[in-house]
Coordinates of C-alpha atoms (C1' of nucleotides) in Angstrom, one line a residue:
Chain N
X1 CA 13.8 42.4 152.1
X2 CA 14.2 41.4 155.7
X3 CA 17.0 42.6 157.9
X4 CA 19.9 40.2 157.6
X5 CA 21.0 40.9 161.1
X6 CA 17.7 40.0 162.4
X7 CA 17.9 36.5 160.6
X8 CA 21.2 36.0 162.1
X9 CA 20.0 36.7 165.6
X10 CA 16.3 35.6 165.6
X11 CA 16.3 32.8 163.1
X12 CA 13.8 30.7 165.0
X13 CA 11.4 33.5 165.6
X14 CA 11.3 34.9 162.0
X15 CA 10.9 31.3 160.5
X16 CA 8.0 30.8 163.1
X17 CA 6.2 34.2 162.3
X18 CA 6.9 33.3 158.4
X19 CA 5.0 30.0 158.8
X20 CA 1.9 32.0 159.6
X21 CA 1.8 33.3 156.2
X22 CA 2.7 29.7 154.7
X23 CA 6.2 30.4 153.9
X24 CA 8.7 27.7 154.7
X25 CA 11.8 29.7 155.6
X26 CA 14.7 27.3 154.9
X27 CA 16.7 28.0 158.0
X28 CA 19.4 25.2 157.5
X29 CA 20.1 26.6 154.1
X30 CA 20.2 30.1 155.4
X31 CA 22.9 28.9 158.0
X32 CA 24.8 27.1 155.7
X33 CA 25.2 29.8 153.4
X34 CA 25.9 32.1 156.2
X35 CA 28.5 29.8 157.6
X36 CA 30.1 29.6 154.0
X37 CA 30.0 33.2 153.3
X38 CA 31.7 34.0 156.8
X39 CA 34.4 31.7 155.7
X40 CA 35.1 33.0 152.2
X41 CA 34.7 36.6 153.3
X42 CA 37.3 36.4 155.9
X43 CA 39.6 34.7 153.7
X44 CA 39.1 36.8 150.6
X45 CA 39.6 40.0 152.8
X46 CA 42.9 38.7 154.1
X47 CA 44.2 38.1 150.7
X48 CA 43.2 41.7 150.1
X49 CA 44.9 43.1 153.0
X50 CA 48.3 41.2 151.7
X51 CA 47.9 42.6 148.3
X52 CA 47.6 46.1 149.9
X53 CA 50.5 45.5 152.1
X54 CA 52.6 44.3 149.3
X55 CA 51.5 47.2 147.2
X56 CA 52.5 49.5 149.9
X57 CA 55.7 48.1 150.6
X58 CA 56.6 47.8 147.1
X59 CA 56.0 51.5 146.5
X60 CA 58.0 52.4 149.6
X61 CA 61.1 50.4 148.6
X62 CA 61.0 51.8 145.3
X63 CA 61.0 55.4 146.3
X64 CA 63.8 54.8 148.6
X65 CA 65.6 53.0 146.0
X66 CA 65.8 49.7 147.8
X67 CA 65.5 46.2 146.4
X68 CA 62.0 44.7 145.8
X69 CA 62.7 41.3 145.5
X70 CA 62.1 40.0 148.8
X71 CA 58.8 41.5 149.4
X72 CA 56.3 39.1 147.6
X73 CA 58.2 36.0 149.6
X74 CA 57.8 37.7 153.2
X75 CA 54.3 38.4 152.6
X76 CA 52.6 35.7 150.5
X77 CA 55.1 32.8 151.5
X78 CA 56.7 30.8 148.7
X79 CA 55.1 28.9 146.0
X80 CA 51.9 30.5 145.9
X81 CA 50.3 32.5 142.9
X82 CA 48.6 35.2 144.9
X83 CA 46.9 36.6 142.1
X84 CA 45.1 33.4 141.2
X85 CA 44.1 32.7 144.6
X86 CA 42.8 36.0 145.3
X87 CA 40.8 36.2 142.0
X88 CA 39.3 32.7 142.6
X89 CA 38.4 33.8 146.2
X90 CA 36.7 37.1 144.9
X91 CA 34.5 35.0 142.3
X92 CA 33.7 32.4 144.9
X93 CA 32.5 35.2 147.4
X94 CA 30.8 37.1 144.7
X95 CA 28.7 33.9 144.0
X96 CA 27.8 33.4 147.5
X97 CA 26.6 36.8 147.9
X98 CA 24.7 36.5 144.8
X99 CA 23.0 33.2 146.4
X100 CA 22.4 35.4 149.8
X101 CA 20.9 38.2 148.0
X102 CA 18.6 36.0 146.0
X103 CA 17.5 34.1 149.1
X104 CA 16.8 37.3 150.8
X105 CA 14.8 38.8 148.0
X106 CA 12.9 35.6 148.1
X107 CA 11.4 36.0 151.7
X108 CA 8.3 37.8 152.2
X109 CA 7.9 40.3 155.0
X110 CA 7.4 39.2 158.5
X111 CA 3.8 39.9 159.7
X112 CA 3.3 42.6 162.5
X113 CA 2.1 41.0 165.7
X114 CA -1.2 42.8 165.6
X115 CA -2.0 40.9 162.2
X116 CA -4.6 37.9 163.0
X117 CA -3.3 34.8 162.0
X118 CA -5.3 32.7 159.2
X119 CA -5.1 31.0 156.1
X120 CA -7.4 33.0 153.4
X121 CA -9.6 35.8 152.9
X122 CA -12.0 33.8 155.2
X123 CA -9.8 34.5 158.1
X124 CA -9.6 38.5 157.4
X125 CA -11.0 40.6 160.4
X126 CA -13.5 43.1 160.0
X127 CA -12.8 46.5 161.9
X128 CA -15.5 48.6 160.7
X129 CA -18.6 48.8 158.6
X130 CA -19.9 52.4 157.4
X131 CA -23.4 53.1 155.8
X132 CA -26.0 50.6 154.9
X133 CA -26.2 49.1 151.6
X134 CA -29.3 50.6 149.9
X135 CA -32.6 48.7 149.1
X136 CA -33.7 48.9 145.6
X137 CA -37.4 48.8 144.9
X138 CA -36.4 47.3 141.4
X139 CA -33.9 44.4 140.4
X140 CA -30.3 46.0 140.9
X141 CA -28.3 45.8 137.7
X142 CA -24.6 45.6 137.4
X143 CA -22.2 48.3 136.0
X144 CA -22.1 46.4 132.8
X145 CA -25.9 46.7 132.0
X146 CA -25.8 50.2 133.4
X147 CA -22.9 51.4 131.4
X148 CA -24.2 49.7 128.2
X149 CA -27.6 50.8 128.8
X150 CA -26.2 54.4 128.9
X151 CA -24.1 53.9 126.0
X152 CA -21.1 54.8 128.1
X153 CA -19.2 51.6 128.7
X154 CA -18.3 49.6 125.6
X155 CA -16.5 46.2 126.1
X156 CA -16.8 44.8 122.8
X157 CA -15.1 47.7 121.1
X158 CA -12.4 47.9 123.7
X159 CA -11.7 44.2 123.0
X160 CA -11.6 44.7 119.2
X161 CA -8.9 47.5 119.7
X162 CA -6.9 45.8 122.4
X163 CA -8.2 42.4 123.9
X164 CA -10.0 41.0 126.8
X165 CA -9.8 43.2 130.2
X166 CA -9.9 46.4 128.6
X167 CA -12.5 49.0 128.7
X168 CA -13.9 51.9 126.5
X169 CA -15.5 54.6 128.1
X170 CA -17.3 57.6 126.6
X171 CA -19.5 60.8 127.2
X172 CA -20.6 61.3 130.7
X173 CA -19.4 58.1 132.0
X174 CA -15.9 58.9 130.6
X175 CA -16.4 62.4 132.5
X176 CA -17.4 60.8 135.5
X177 CA -14.2 58.7 135.7
X178 CA -12.2 61.7 135.1
X179 CA -14.2 63.5 137.7
X180 CA -13.6 60.6 140.5
X181 CA -9.9 61.0 140.0
X182 CA -9.9 64.9 139.9
X183 CA -12.2 64.6 143.2
X184 CA -9.5 62.5 144.9
X185 CA -6.5 64.5 144.1
X186 CA -8.1 67.6 145.4
X187 CA -9.5 66.1 148.6
X188 CA -6.2 64.4 149.5
X189 CA -4.0 67.5 148.6
X190 CA -6.3 70.1 150.2
X191 CA -7.7 68.2 153.3
X192 CA -5.3 65.4 153.8
X193 CA -1.6 67.2 153.3
X194 CA -0.5 65.1 150.4
X195 CA 1.7 66.5 147.8
X196 CA 0.6 65.5 144.3
X197 CA 3.1 64.0 141.9
X198 CA 3.2 62.9 138.4
X199 CA 5.7 60.2 137.5
X200 CA 6.9 58.0 134.5
X201 CA 4.6 55.0 133.9
X202 CA 7.5 53.0 132.4
X203 CA 10.2 52.1 135.0
X204 CA 13.4 50.3 135.2
X205 CA 14.0 47.0 137.0
X206 CA 15.6 48.7 139.8
X207 CA 12.4 50.6 140.8
X208 CA 10.4 47.3 140.3
X209 CA 13.2 45.4 142.8
X210 CA 12.9 48.1 145.2
X211 CA 9.2 47.8 145.8
X212 CA 9.3 44.3 145.8
X213 CA 7.8 43.5 142.5
X214 CA 10.9 42.1 141.1
X215 CA 12.4 39.4 141.1
X216 CA 9.6 37.0 142.1
X217 CA 6.6 38.3 140.4
X218 CA 7.6 39.6 136.8
X219 CA 5.0 37.3 135.3
X220 CA 2.4 40.0 136.8
X221 CA 3.9 42.5 134.7
X222 CA 4.0 44.0 131.3
X223 CA 7.4 44.8 130.0
X224 CA 8.8 46.6 126.9
X225 CA 12.0 46.4 125.3
X226 CA 14.0 49.4 125.1
X227 CA 17.5 49.5 123.4
X228 CA 19.1 46.6 125.2
X229 CA 17.1 46.7 128.5
X230 CA 13.5 46.1 129.7
X231 CA 11.3 48.7 131.0
X232 CA 8.1 47.7 132.8
X233 CA 4.7 49.3 132.7
X234 CA 3.9 50.4 136.3
X235 CA 1.1 47.9 138.0
X236 CA 0.5 50.9 140.6
X237 CA 1.8 54.3 141.3
X238 CA 3.6 52.6 144.5
X239 CA 6.4 52.0 142.5
X240 CA 7.5 55.3 140.7
X241 CA 6.4 57.2 144.0
X242 CA 8.0 55.1 146.5
X243 CA 11.2 54.9 144.6
X244 CA 11.7 58.8 144.8
X245 CA 13.5 58.0 147.9
X246 CA 15.7 55.2 146.6
X247 CA 19.1 55.8 147.7
X248 CA 18.2 58.9 149.5
X249 CA 18.8 59.9 153.0
X250 CA 15.8 62.1 153.8
X251 CA 16.3 64.8 156.4
X252 CA 14.5 63.9 159.4
X253 CA 12.5 66.7 159.9
X254 CA 10.9 66.4 156.3
X255 CA 9.3 63.2 157.4
X256 CA 6.6 62.0 156.9
X257 CA 6.8 62.8 153.1
X258 CA 3.2 62.3 151.8
X259 CA 2.6 62.0 148.2
X260 CA -0.6 61.3 146.1
X261 CA -0.4 60.4 142.6
X262 CA -2.9 59.5 139.8
X263 CA -1.9 56.9 137.3
X264 CA -2.9 54.4 135.1
X265 CA -2.0 50.6 136.2
X266 CA -1.1 48.1 133.8
X267 CA -1.5 44.3 135.3
X268 CA -1.0 41.1 133.1
X269 CA -3.3 39.4 135.6
X270 CA -1.4 36.0 134.9
X271 CA -3.2 33.4 136.8
X272 CA -6.6 35.0 137.2
X273 CA -8.1 33.5 134.0
X274 CA -11.9 33.1 134.5
X275 CA -12.0 35.4 137.7
X276 CA -14.0 38.5 137.3
X277 CA -14.2 38.3 133.5
X278 CA -17.4 40.4 133.2
X279 CA -17.1 44.2 133.5
X280 CA -14.5 46.5 134.5
X281 CA -13.4 44.9 137.9
X282 CA -10.4 43.2 136.9
X283 CA -8.6 45.0 134.1
X284 CA -5.2 45.1 132.2
X285 CA -5.4 48.9 132.6
X286 CA -7.0 50.8 135.2
X287 CA -6.6 54.3 136.9
X288 CA -5.7 54.5 140.3
X289 CA -5.1 57.2 142.6
X290 CA -2.3 56.0 145.2
X291 CA -1.2 57.5 148.6
X292 CA 2.5 57.0 149.6
X293 CA 4.1 57.9 152.8
X294 CA 7.5 57.8 153.6
X295 CA 7.6 58.0 157.5
X296 CA 9.7 57.4 160.7
X297 CA 9.5 53.8 162.3
X298 CA 8.0 55.0 165.3
X299 CA 5.1 56.6 163.7
X300 CA 4.3 54.2 160.7
X301 CA 1.5 52.2 162.4
X302 CA 0.1 55.5 163.4
X303 CA 0.3 56.7 159.9
X304 CA -1.3 53.4 158.4
X305 CA -4.4 54.0 160.4
X306 CA -4.5 57.7 159.1
X307 CA -3.7 56.9 155.5
X308 CA -6.8 54.0 155.9
X309 CA -8.7 57.0 156.9
X310 CA -7.6 59.1 154.1
X311 CA -8.8 56.6 151.7
X312 CA -12.0 55.8 153.6
X313 CA -12.8 59.6 153.6
X314 CA -13.3 59.6 149.8
X315 CA -15.9 56.7 150.3
X316 CA -17.6 58.7 152.9
X317 CA -17.9 61.7 150.5
X318 CA -19.2 59.7 147.9
X319 CA -21.8 58.3 150.4
X320 CA -20.8 54.5 149.4
X321 CA -21.1 51.9 151.7
X322 CA -18.2 50.0 152.8
X323 CA -16.4 48.1 155.3
X324 CA -12.7 48.0 156.5
X325 CA -10.9 44.6 157.1
X326 CA -7.6 43.4 158.4
X327 CA -5.9 40.8 156.1
X328 CA -4.9 37.7 158.1
X329 CA -1.1 36.6 157.8
X330 CA -2.4 34.1 155.0
X331 CA -3.8 36.8 152.6
X332 CA -1.2 39.5 152.7
X333 CA 0.9 40.4 149.9
X334 CA 4.6 39.8 149.6
X335 CA 6.0 42.7 150.9
X336 CA 3.5 43.9 153.5
X337 CA 3.8 43.6 157.3
X338 CA 0.1 44.8 157.8
X339 CA -2.5 45.5 155.4
X340 CA -6.1 47.1 155.8
X341 CA -8.3 46.1 152.5
X342 CA -11.5 48.6 152.2
X343 CA -14.4 46.8 150.5
X344 CA -17.1 48.9 148.9
X345 CA -20.6 47.5 148.5
X346 CA -21.8 46.6 145.1
X347 CA -25.1 45.9 144.7
X348 CA -24.6 44.3 141.2
X349 CA -22.6 41.7 142.9
X350 CA -24.6 41.7 146.1
X351 CA -21.2 41.7 147.7
X352 CA -18.5 44.0 149.2
X353 CA -15.3 44.2 146.8
X354 CA -11.9 45.7 147.5
X355 CA -11.6 48.9 146.4
X356 CA -8.3 50.0 148.2
X357 CA -5.6 48.3 149.9
X358 CA -3.5 50.0 152.5
X359 CA -0.3 48.5 153.8
X360 CA 2.6 49.1 155.9
X361 CA 5.8 47.8 154.5
X362 CA 8.0 48.8 157.8
X363 CA 11.6 48.6 156.4
X364 CA 10.9 45.9 154.0
X365 CA 11.0 48.2 150.8
X366 CA 13.1 50.7 152.1
X367 CA 15.8 48.3 152.9
X368 CA 15.7 47.1 149.3
X369 CA 16.0 50.5 148.1
X370 CA 18.5 52.0 150.7
X371 CA 15.9 54.9 152.1
X372 CA 16.9 56.2 154.9
X373 CA 17.0 59.2 157.4
X374 CA 19.4 60.1 160.0
X375 CA 18.9 59.4 163.8
X376 CA 19.8 61.8 166.5
X377 CA 23.2 60.3 166.7
X378 CA 23.5 61.0 163.1
X379 CA 23.5 57.2 161.9
X380 CA 21.3 56.6 158.7
X381 CA 18.4 54.4 159.5
X382 CA 16.0 52.7 157.3
X383 CA 12.7 54.6 157.0
X384 CA 9.3 52.9 156.6
X385 CA 6.9 53.1 153.8
X386 CA 3.2 53.0 153.5
X387 CA 1.1 53.0 150.7
X388 CA -2.7 52.7 149.8
X389 CA -5.2 53.2 147.1
X390 CA -7.3 56.2 147.8
X391 CA -9.0 55.0 145.6
X392 CA -9.1 52.7 142.6
X393 CA -10.9 54.8 139.9
X394 CA -12.3 52.3 137.9
X395 CA -13.7 50.3 140.7
X396 CA -15.0 53.4 142.4
X397 CA -16.8 54.2 139.0
X398 CA -18.4 50.8 139.2
X399 CA -19.5 51.5 142.8
X400 CA -21.2 54.9 141.7
X401 CA -22.9 53.4 138.8
X402 CA -24.2 50.5 140.9
X403 CA -25.2 52.5 144.2
X404 CA -26.6 55.6 142.3
X405 CA -28.8 53.6 139.7
X406 CA -32.3 54.4 139.2
X407 CA -35.3 52.4 138.1
X408 CA -35.3 54.2 134.9
X409 CA -31.7 53.0 134.1
X410 CA -30.2 56.3 134.7
X411 CA -27.6 57.2 137.2
X412 CA -27.7 60.2 139.8
X413 CA -24.3 61.8 140.1
X414 CA -23.1 62.1 143.7
X415 CA -23.4 65.6 145.2
X416 CA -19.5 66.1 145.9
X417 CA -18.9 65.1 141.8
X418 CA -21.5 67.5 140.4
X419 CA -19.2 70.4 140.2
X420 CA -16.7 68.4 138.4
X421 CA -19.4 67.1 135.9
X422 CA -20.2 70.9 134.9
X423 CA -23.5 71.0 137.2
X424 CA -24.5 67.5 135.7
X425 CA -27.1 65.7 138.2
X426 CA -28.2 62.8 136.3
X427 CA -26.4 60.6 133.6
X428 CA -28.6 59.7 130.8
X429 CA -28.2 58.0 127.6
X430 CA -27.3 60.3 124.6
X431 CA -30.1 62.1 123.2
X432 CA -29.8 61.1 119.5
Chain M
rG1 C1' 20.0 61.3 114.6
rG2 C1' 24.8 64.9 114.6
rA3 C1' 28.3 67.7 117.8
rG4 C1' 30.5 68.8 121.9
rA5 C1' 31.1 69.0 127.9
rG6 C1' 30.7 66.1 132.1
rG7 C1' 29.8 62.1 136.1
rU8 C1' 34.5 62.7 142.8
rG9 C1' 31.7 63.2 150.4
rG10 C1' 25.0 66.7 152.2
rC11 C1' 26.4 70.8 148.5
rA12 C1' 30.3 73.4 145.7
rG13 C1' 34.8 71.7 143.8
rA14 C1' 40.4 70.1 143.6
rG15 C1' 42.7 65.8 142.7
rU16 C1' 45.8 63.0 135.6
rG17 C1' 49.9 56.5 138.5
rG18 C1' 51.9 55.7 145.2
rU19 C1' 51.6 57.2 152.0
rC20 C1' 44.4 60.0 148.9
rG21 C1' 38.5 57.7 151.6
rA22 C1' 40.4 61.7 149.0
rA23 C1' 42.5 69.3 149.3
rU24 C1' 39.6 73.6 150.0
rG25 C1' 34.9 76.2 150.8
rC26 C1' 30.0 76.1 152.2
rG27 C1' 26.7 73.3 155.4
rC28 C1' 26.2 70.3 159.6
rC29 C1' 27.6 68.8 165.0
rA30 C1' 30.4 69.6 169.8
rG31 C1' 33.3 72.9 172.6
rA32 C1' 35.9 77.9 173.6
rC33 C1' 34.5 83.2 173.9
rU34 C1' 29.6 86.0 175.2
rC35 C1' 24.5 87.9 179.9
rG36 C1' 22.9 85.8 175.2
rA37 C1' 23.3 86.0 169.7
rA38 C1' 26.5 87.0 165.8
rA39 C1' 31.5 87.2 164.2
rU40 C1' 35.9 84.5 165.4
rC41 C1' 38.8 80.4 167.1
rU42 C1' 39.5 74.8 168.3
rG43 C1' 37.9 70.0 167.2
rG44 C1' 34.7 66.7 164.4
rU45 C1' 31.6 65.3 160.4
rU46 C1' 31.1 59.7 153.4
rU47 C1' 28.9 55.0 153.3
rA48 C1' 28.5 49.6 153.1
rG49 C1' 30.3 45.2 155.0
rU50 C1' 32.9 42.1 158.2
rC51 C1' 36.0 40.2 162.4
rU52 C1' 37.3 39.4 167.2
rC53 C1' 39.4 38.8 173.4
rA54 C1' 33.8 44.4 171.5
rA55 C1' 37.8 49.0 171.7
rU56 C1' 39.0 56.1 171.9
rG57 C1' 40.0 48.2 168.1
rG58 C1' 41.4 45.6 163.2
rC59 C1' 40.1 44.5 158.3
rU60 C1' 38.0 45.0 153.5
rA61 C1' 35.2 47.4 149.6
rA62 C1' 33.2 52.1 147.1
rC63 C1' 35.3 58.5 143.2
rG64 C1' 28.8 56.7 137.2
rU65 C1' 28.7 50.9 135.9
rG66 C1' 31.6 46.7 134.2
rG67 C1' 36.0 44.9 132.3
rG68 C1' 41.5 45.7 131.4
rU69 C1' 46.9 47.4 132.3
rU70 C1' 49.9 47.6 136.9
rC71 C1' 53.5 45.6 142.7
rG72 C1' 49.8 49.6 142.7
rA73 C1' 44.2 53.2 139.5
rA74 C1' 39.8 58.7 141.4
rU75 C1' 43.9 59.1 137.8
rC76 C1' 45.9 55.2 132.2
rC77 C1' 43.0 51.8 128.3
rC78 C1' 38.1 49.4 126.7
rA79 C1' 32.9 49.1 126.5
rC80 C1' 28.3 50.9 128.5
rC81 C1' 25.0 53.8 131.3
rC82 C1' 23.6 58.7 132.7
rU83 C1' 23.4 64.0 132.8
rC84 C1' 24.1 69.0 130.4
rU85 C1' 24.9 72.3 125.8
rC86 C1' 24.1 73.3 120.7
rC87 C1' 21.9 71.5 116.0
rG88 C1' 18.0 68.5 113.5
rC89 C1' 13.5 66.1 114.1
rC90 C1' 8.9 66.0 117.3
rA91 C1' 3.9 65.9 121.2

RNA sequence: GGAGAGGUGGCAGAGUGGUCGAAUGCGCCAGACUCGAAAUCUGGUUUAGUCUCAAUGGCUAACGUGGGUUCGAAUCCCACCCUCUCCGCCA
């Protein structure tokens, strides 16, 4: 949610910057609504003030045993039904405020000035490239062939159990998946200063609204009915973790809060039919290790660079080639002010594919969820929120399988993971 | 699932129809005292919104949430949500 004060003051500038991300802000509608709000709010509060004055004088007169007949006429004038007028005015104001809030919730974040202007992923700007894609002296297979050859990935059985876009892992590949998550958590907690958290995987609507999934993107979520309300399966740990600070004033000396969290993520993938249907690139359920920072606004861009570096560190330790790009204005998510995508090299696709997305939301999420700190004058101020994948575990597994494959169809275990694999150095098919 | 207790400011905790945005204590901030600190004393200290001629200004709202009664609700009534304790069941 944008700051309504900014909209009032710099409506034209905001409209112009939102246009870069192909969002047409209806400035006229906003101004009309704002004018209406002002008129109705002033009138309503005036009526409320009269009502308060009336009650006060009434009580005062009563206590002194004076008559109370003349009071209403003196305050309200003759011939009006103050209750009905007030009630109607309050209803009207409520309606306007609801419309205003709906309007504000539907406006995406304003891109930071450093974000390149562009229309699509083609306009993203590469900031660095690390490692060189390995040349294989045999035709590189993709993770599906590798995993099925090792009897460790089974998409048919997953489809039987659940449907399309699910994976069943077995044996050393299942263990490799687990090892990756452990390795990531350990690295971020022991080397990057994050606190590990475990959270609910089902959350309420307030939490989804706080991080921006609701109200606009309900179709991307899985939901379950619970009692009379809906609960949502988290599409990323960003949701429960960032909502830790919803309605909280964080002591300034505790900033930045740095959390790391490993969860499954559930996404309906509505609207992505036919895209990435092969393998485990795009799943309804996948594991991710998420980094979240709650940070002082002054340091949030510094923090974003650091957080992106923390995610990249995992790829470096795994010796996987990657590149990092800055998303252009047209390719960014709804809530982000700036996003870096980290893309890992996948020999099976002969392409770099997204494995992490690191964003600064500035105050966009924090305003929605009233997450604040106190400035040196003691006034509550909105914090900034950051998050990034550190990393998507399923896609990292894909990258390891494809980059560490051998001519015989087996897969070398990256050095840093061997301890997590009980010393195993090579993944081979089961003996029997 | 059954029985009970409770949800009030950063925290603890009073307040059961009026001048209560809310006692008191703790915490925090400023000042006094002090060489300095502690102790003590004095003052301040919820949040959100809004108006205007922008001030040491006015007004509105908020005591879990939503409704109701009333001139007037933290306080009374109804519904719901949440937390805690005990019993049962259960990974």
